Coordinates of C-alpha atoms in Angstrom, one line a residue:
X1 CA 11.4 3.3 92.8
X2 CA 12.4 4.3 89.4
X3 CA 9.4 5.2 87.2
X4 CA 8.2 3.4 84.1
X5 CA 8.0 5.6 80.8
X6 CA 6.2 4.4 77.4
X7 CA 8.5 5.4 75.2
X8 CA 7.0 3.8 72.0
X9 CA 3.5 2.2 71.0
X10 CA 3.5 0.0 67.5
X11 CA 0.6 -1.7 66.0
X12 CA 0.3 -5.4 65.4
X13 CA -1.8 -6.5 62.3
X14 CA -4.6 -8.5 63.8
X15 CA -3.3 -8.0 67.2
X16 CA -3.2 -5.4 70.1
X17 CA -0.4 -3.1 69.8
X18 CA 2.7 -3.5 71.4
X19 CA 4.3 -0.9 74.2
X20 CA 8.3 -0.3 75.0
X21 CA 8.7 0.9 78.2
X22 CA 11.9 2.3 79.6
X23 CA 12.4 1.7 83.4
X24 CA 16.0 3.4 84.3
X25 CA 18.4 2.2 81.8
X26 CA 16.4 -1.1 81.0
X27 CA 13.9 -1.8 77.9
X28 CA 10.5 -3.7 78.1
X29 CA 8.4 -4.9 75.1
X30 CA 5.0 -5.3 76.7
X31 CA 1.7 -6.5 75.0
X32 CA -1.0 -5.3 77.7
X33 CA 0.2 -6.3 81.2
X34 CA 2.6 -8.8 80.0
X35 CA 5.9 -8.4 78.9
X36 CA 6.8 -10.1 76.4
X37 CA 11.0 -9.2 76.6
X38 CA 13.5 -7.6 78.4
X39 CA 17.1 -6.4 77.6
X40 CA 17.5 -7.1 81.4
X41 CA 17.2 -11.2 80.3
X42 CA 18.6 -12.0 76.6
X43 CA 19.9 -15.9 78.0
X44 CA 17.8 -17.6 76.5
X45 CA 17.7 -15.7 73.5
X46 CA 21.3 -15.9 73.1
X47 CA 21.1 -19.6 73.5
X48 CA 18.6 -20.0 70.1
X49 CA 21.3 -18.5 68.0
X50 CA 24.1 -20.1 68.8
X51 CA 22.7 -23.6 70.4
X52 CA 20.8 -24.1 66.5
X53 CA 23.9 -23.3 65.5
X54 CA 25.7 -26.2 66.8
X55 CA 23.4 -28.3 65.4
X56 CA 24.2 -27.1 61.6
X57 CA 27.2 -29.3 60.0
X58 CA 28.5 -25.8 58.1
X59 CA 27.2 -23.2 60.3
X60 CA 30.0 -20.9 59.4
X61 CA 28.3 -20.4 56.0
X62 CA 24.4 -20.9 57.0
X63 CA 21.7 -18.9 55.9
X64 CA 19.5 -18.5 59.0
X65 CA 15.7 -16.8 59.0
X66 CA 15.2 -15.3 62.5
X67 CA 11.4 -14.5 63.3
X68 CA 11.2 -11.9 64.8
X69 CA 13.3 -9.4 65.9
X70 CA 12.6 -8.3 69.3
X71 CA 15.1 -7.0 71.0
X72 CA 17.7 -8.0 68.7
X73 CA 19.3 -10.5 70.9
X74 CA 19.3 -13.5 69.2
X75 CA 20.6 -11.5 65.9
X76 CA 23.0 -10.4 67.3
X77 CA 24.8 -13.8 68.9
X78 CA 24.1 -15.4 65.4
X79 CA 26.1 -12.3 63.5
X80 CA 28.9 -13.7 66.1
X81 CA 28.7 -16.8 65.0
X82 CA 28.2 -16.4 61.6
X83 CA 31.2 -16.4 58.7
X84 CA 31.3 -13.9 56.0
X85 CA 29.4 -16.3 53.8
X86 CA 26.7 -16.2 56.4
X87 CA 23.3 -15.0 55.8
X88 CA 20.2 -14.0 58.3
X89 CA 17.0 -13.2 56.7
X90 CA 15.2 -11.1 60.0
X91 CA 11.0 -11.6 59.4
X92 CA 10.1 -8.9 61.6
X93 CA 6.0 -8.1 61.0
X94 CA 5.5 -5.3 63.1
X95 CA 7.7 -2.1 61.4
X96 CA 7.6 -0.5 65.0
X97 CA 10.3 -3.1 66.3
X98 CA 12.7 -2.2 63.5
X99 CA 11.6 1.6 64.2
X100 CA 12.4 1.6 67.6
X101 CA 15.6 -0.7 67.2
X102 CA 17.1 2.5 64.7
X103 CA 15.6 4.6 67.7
X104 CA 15.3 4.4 71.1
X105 CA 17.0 1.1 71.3
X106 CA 20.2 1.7 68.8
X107 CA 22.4 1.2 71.2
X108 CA 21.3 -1.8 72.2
X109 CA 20.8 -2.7 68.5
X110 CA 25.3 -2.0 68.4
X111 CA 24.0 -1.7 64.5
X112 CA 23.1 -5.3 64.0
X113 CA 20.7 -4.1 61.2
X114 CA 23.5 -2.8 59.5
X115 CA 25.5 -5.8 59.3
X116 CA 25.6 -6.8 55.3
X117 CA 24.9 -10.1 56.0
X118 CA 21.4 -9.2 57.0
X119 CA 18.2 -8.5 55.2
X120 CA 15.0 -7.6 56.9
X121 CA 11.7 -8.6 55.4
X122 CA 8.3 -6.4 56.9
X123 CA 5.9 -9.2 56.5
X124 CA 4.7 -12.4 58.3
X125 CA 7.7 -14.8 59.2
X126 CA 5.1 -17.7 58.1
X127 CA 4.7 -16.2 54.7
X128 CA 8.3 -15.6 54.5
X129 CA 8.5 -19.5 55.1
X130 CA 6.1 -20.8 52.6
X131 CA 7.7 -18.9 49.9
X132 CA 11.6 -20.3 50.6
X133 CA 11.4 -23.8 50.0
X134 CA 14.7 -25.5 50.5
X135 CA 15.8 -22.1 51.4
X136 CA 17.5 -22.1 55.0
X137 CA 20.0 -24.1 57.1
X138 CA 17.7 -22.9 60.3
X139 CA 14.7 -21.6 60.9
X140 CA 14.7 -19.6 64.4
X141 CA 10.7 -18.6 66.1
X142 CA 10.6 -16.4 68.6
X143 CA 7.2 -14.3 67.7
X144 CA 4.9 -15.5 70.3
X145 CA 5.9 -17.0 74.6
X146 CA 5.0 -19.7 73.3
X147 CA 3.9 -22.0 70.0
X148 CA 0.5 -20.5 70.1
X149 CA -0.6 -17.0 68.9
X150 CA -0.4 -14.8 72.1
X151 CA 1.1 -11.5 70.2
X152 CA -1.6 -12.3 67.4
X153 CA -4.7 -14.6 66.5
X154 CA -3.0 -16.0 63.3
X155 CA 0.5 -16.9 64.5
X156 CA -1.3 -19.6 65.4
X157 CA -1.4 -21.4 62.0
X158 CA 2.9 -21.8 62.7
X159 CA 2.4 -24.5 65.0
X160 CA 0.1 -26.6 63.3
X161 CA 0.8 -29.5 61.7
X162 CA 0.2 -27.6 58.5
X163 CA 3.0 -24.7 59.4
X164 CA 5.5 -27.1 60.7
X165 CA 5.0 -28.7 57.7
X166 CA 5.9 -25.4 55.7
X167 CA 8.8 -24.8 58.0
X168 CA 9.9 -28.6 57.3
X169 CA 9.8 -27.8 53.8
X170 CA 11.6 -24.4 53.5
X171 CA 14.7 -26.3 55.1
X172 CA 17.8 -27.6 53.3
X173 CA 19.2 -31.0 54.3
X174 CA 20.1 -31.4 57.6
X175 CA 18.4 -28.2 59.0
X176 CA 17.1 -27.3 62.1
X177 CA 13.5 -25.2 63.1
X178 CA 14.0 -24.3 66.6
X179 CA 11.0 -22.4 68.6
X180 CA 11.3 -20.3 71.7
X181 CA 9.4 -20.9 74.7
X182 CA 8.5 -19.4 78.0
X183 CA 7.6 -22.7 78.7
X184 CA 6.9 -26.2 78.7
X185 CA 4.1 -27.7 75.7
X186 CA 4.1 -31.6 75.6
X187 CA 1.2 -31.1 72.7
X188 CA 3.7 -28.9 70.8
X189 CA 6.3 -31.5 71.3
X190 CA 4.0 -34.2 70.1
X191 CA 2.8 -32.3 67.2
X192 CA 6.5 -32.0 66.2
X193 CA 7.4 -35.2 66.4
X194 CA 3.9 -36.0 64.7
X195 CA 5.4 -34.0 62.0
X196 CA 8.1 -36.2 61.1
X197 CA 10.6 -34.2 63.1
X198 CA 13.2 -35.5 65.9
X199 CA 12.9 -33.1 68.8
X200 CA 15.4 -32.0 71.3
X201 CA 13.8 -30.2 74.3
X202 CA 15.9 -27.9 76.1
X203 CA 15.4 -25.9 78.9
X204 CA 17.6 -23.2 79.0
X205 CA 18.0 -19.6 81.9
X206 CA 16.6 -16.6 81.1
X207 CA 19.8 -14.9 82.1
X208 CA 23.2 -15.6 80.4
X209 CA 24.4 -15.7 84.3
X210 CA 22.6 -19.3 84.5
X211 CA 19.4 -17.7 86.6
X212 CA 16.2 -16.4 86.4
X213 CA 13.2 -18.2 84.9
X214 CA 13.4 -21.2 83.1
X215 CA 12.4 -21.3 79.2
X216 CA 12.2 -24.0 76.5
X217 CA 13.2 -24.3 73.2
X218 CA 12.7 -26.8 70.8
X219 CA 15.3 -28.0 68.5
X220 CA 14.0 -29.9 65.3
X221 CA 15.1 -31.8 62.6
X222 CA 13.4 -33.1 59.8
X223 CA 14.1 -37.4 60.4

């Protein structure tokens, strides 16, 4: 049994800190007991990138806020997709992710970060969004395992009518907010739909090889 090694601790404004653990040559992000990512399962991940993508008519040439980093996995598949008029704004609140991204996890990172087409903002993705009205193709959420604050108290406020309203607005015609899930929210859904948004729910592998657990994202565009 291969032993698991904290490798990195970063605080969370108004939340609990955050650990990465190492466990042979795998990578955990865990917030107490539960972990939040892997670099073992990046499917669904992937699939938030590159499925909003397919929703965009010039996708090529989109400029794409991705909150937050994580493990850099969905990032990194938008980069792929991405022309070199392509632009992704990352809203990553928690410096420690970026630190450890240039650090432990650089590899992993293949130097993303680095790509000119990228800017990184330290600061609240929903703050990010109220200021960049009519600003982005997409919108991509994948702060919390679900749309309520788990990783902090105030992420909450992104899933209310109020910040879906905000993320509605910050959009350019015919854009798309799509939210990350570990699962199923039927309220969520309803509050989207609520918020004059058409909703595709999709329920998408955690593994790019099809298994593992199942996870939801929602795909929405203002109607």
């Amino acid at each position: 049994m291969l032993p698991r090694e904290v490798v990195g601790v970063a605080e969370v404004p108004g939340g609990p800190p955050l650990r990465l653990v190492r466990h042979g040559g795998d990578f955990i992000i865990m917030l107490d007991r539960n972990e939040l990512m892997s670099s073992r399962m990046s499917g669904s991940e992937v699939a938030l990138a590159t499925m909003a993508l397919a929703r965009l008519r010039t996708a090529a040439a989109a400029h794409v806020l991705v909150g937050g980093y994580g493990m850099g996995f969905t990032l990194r598949a938008l980069l792929a997709e991405l022309g070199p008029d392509g632009r992704a704004t990352v809203a990553e609140l928690v410096p420690g992710i970026i630190d450890w991204a240039r650090g432990p996890m650089r590899d992993l990172a293949a130097g993303c970060l680095d790509d000119p087409r990228v800017a990184v903002e330290i600061d609240d993705v929903g703050a990010v969004i109220a200021r960049g009205a009519g600003r982005y193709d997409a919108i991509l959420l994948d702060v919390d395992n679900g749309p309520d604050g788990l990783t902090r108290p105030a992420n909450d406020g992104l899933y209310t009518a109020r910040g879906l309203a905000s993320a509605r607005a910050a959009l350019r015609p015919g854009g798309v907010l799509a939210v990350w899930s570990a699962g199923a929210d039927p309220a969520f859904t309803r509050r989207l739909k609520q918020g004059g948004f058409d909703v595709d729910e999709v329920r998408v592998r955690a593994r790019e090889n099809g298994k593992g657990p199942t996870h939801t994202i929602w795909f929405a565009t203002p109607a």
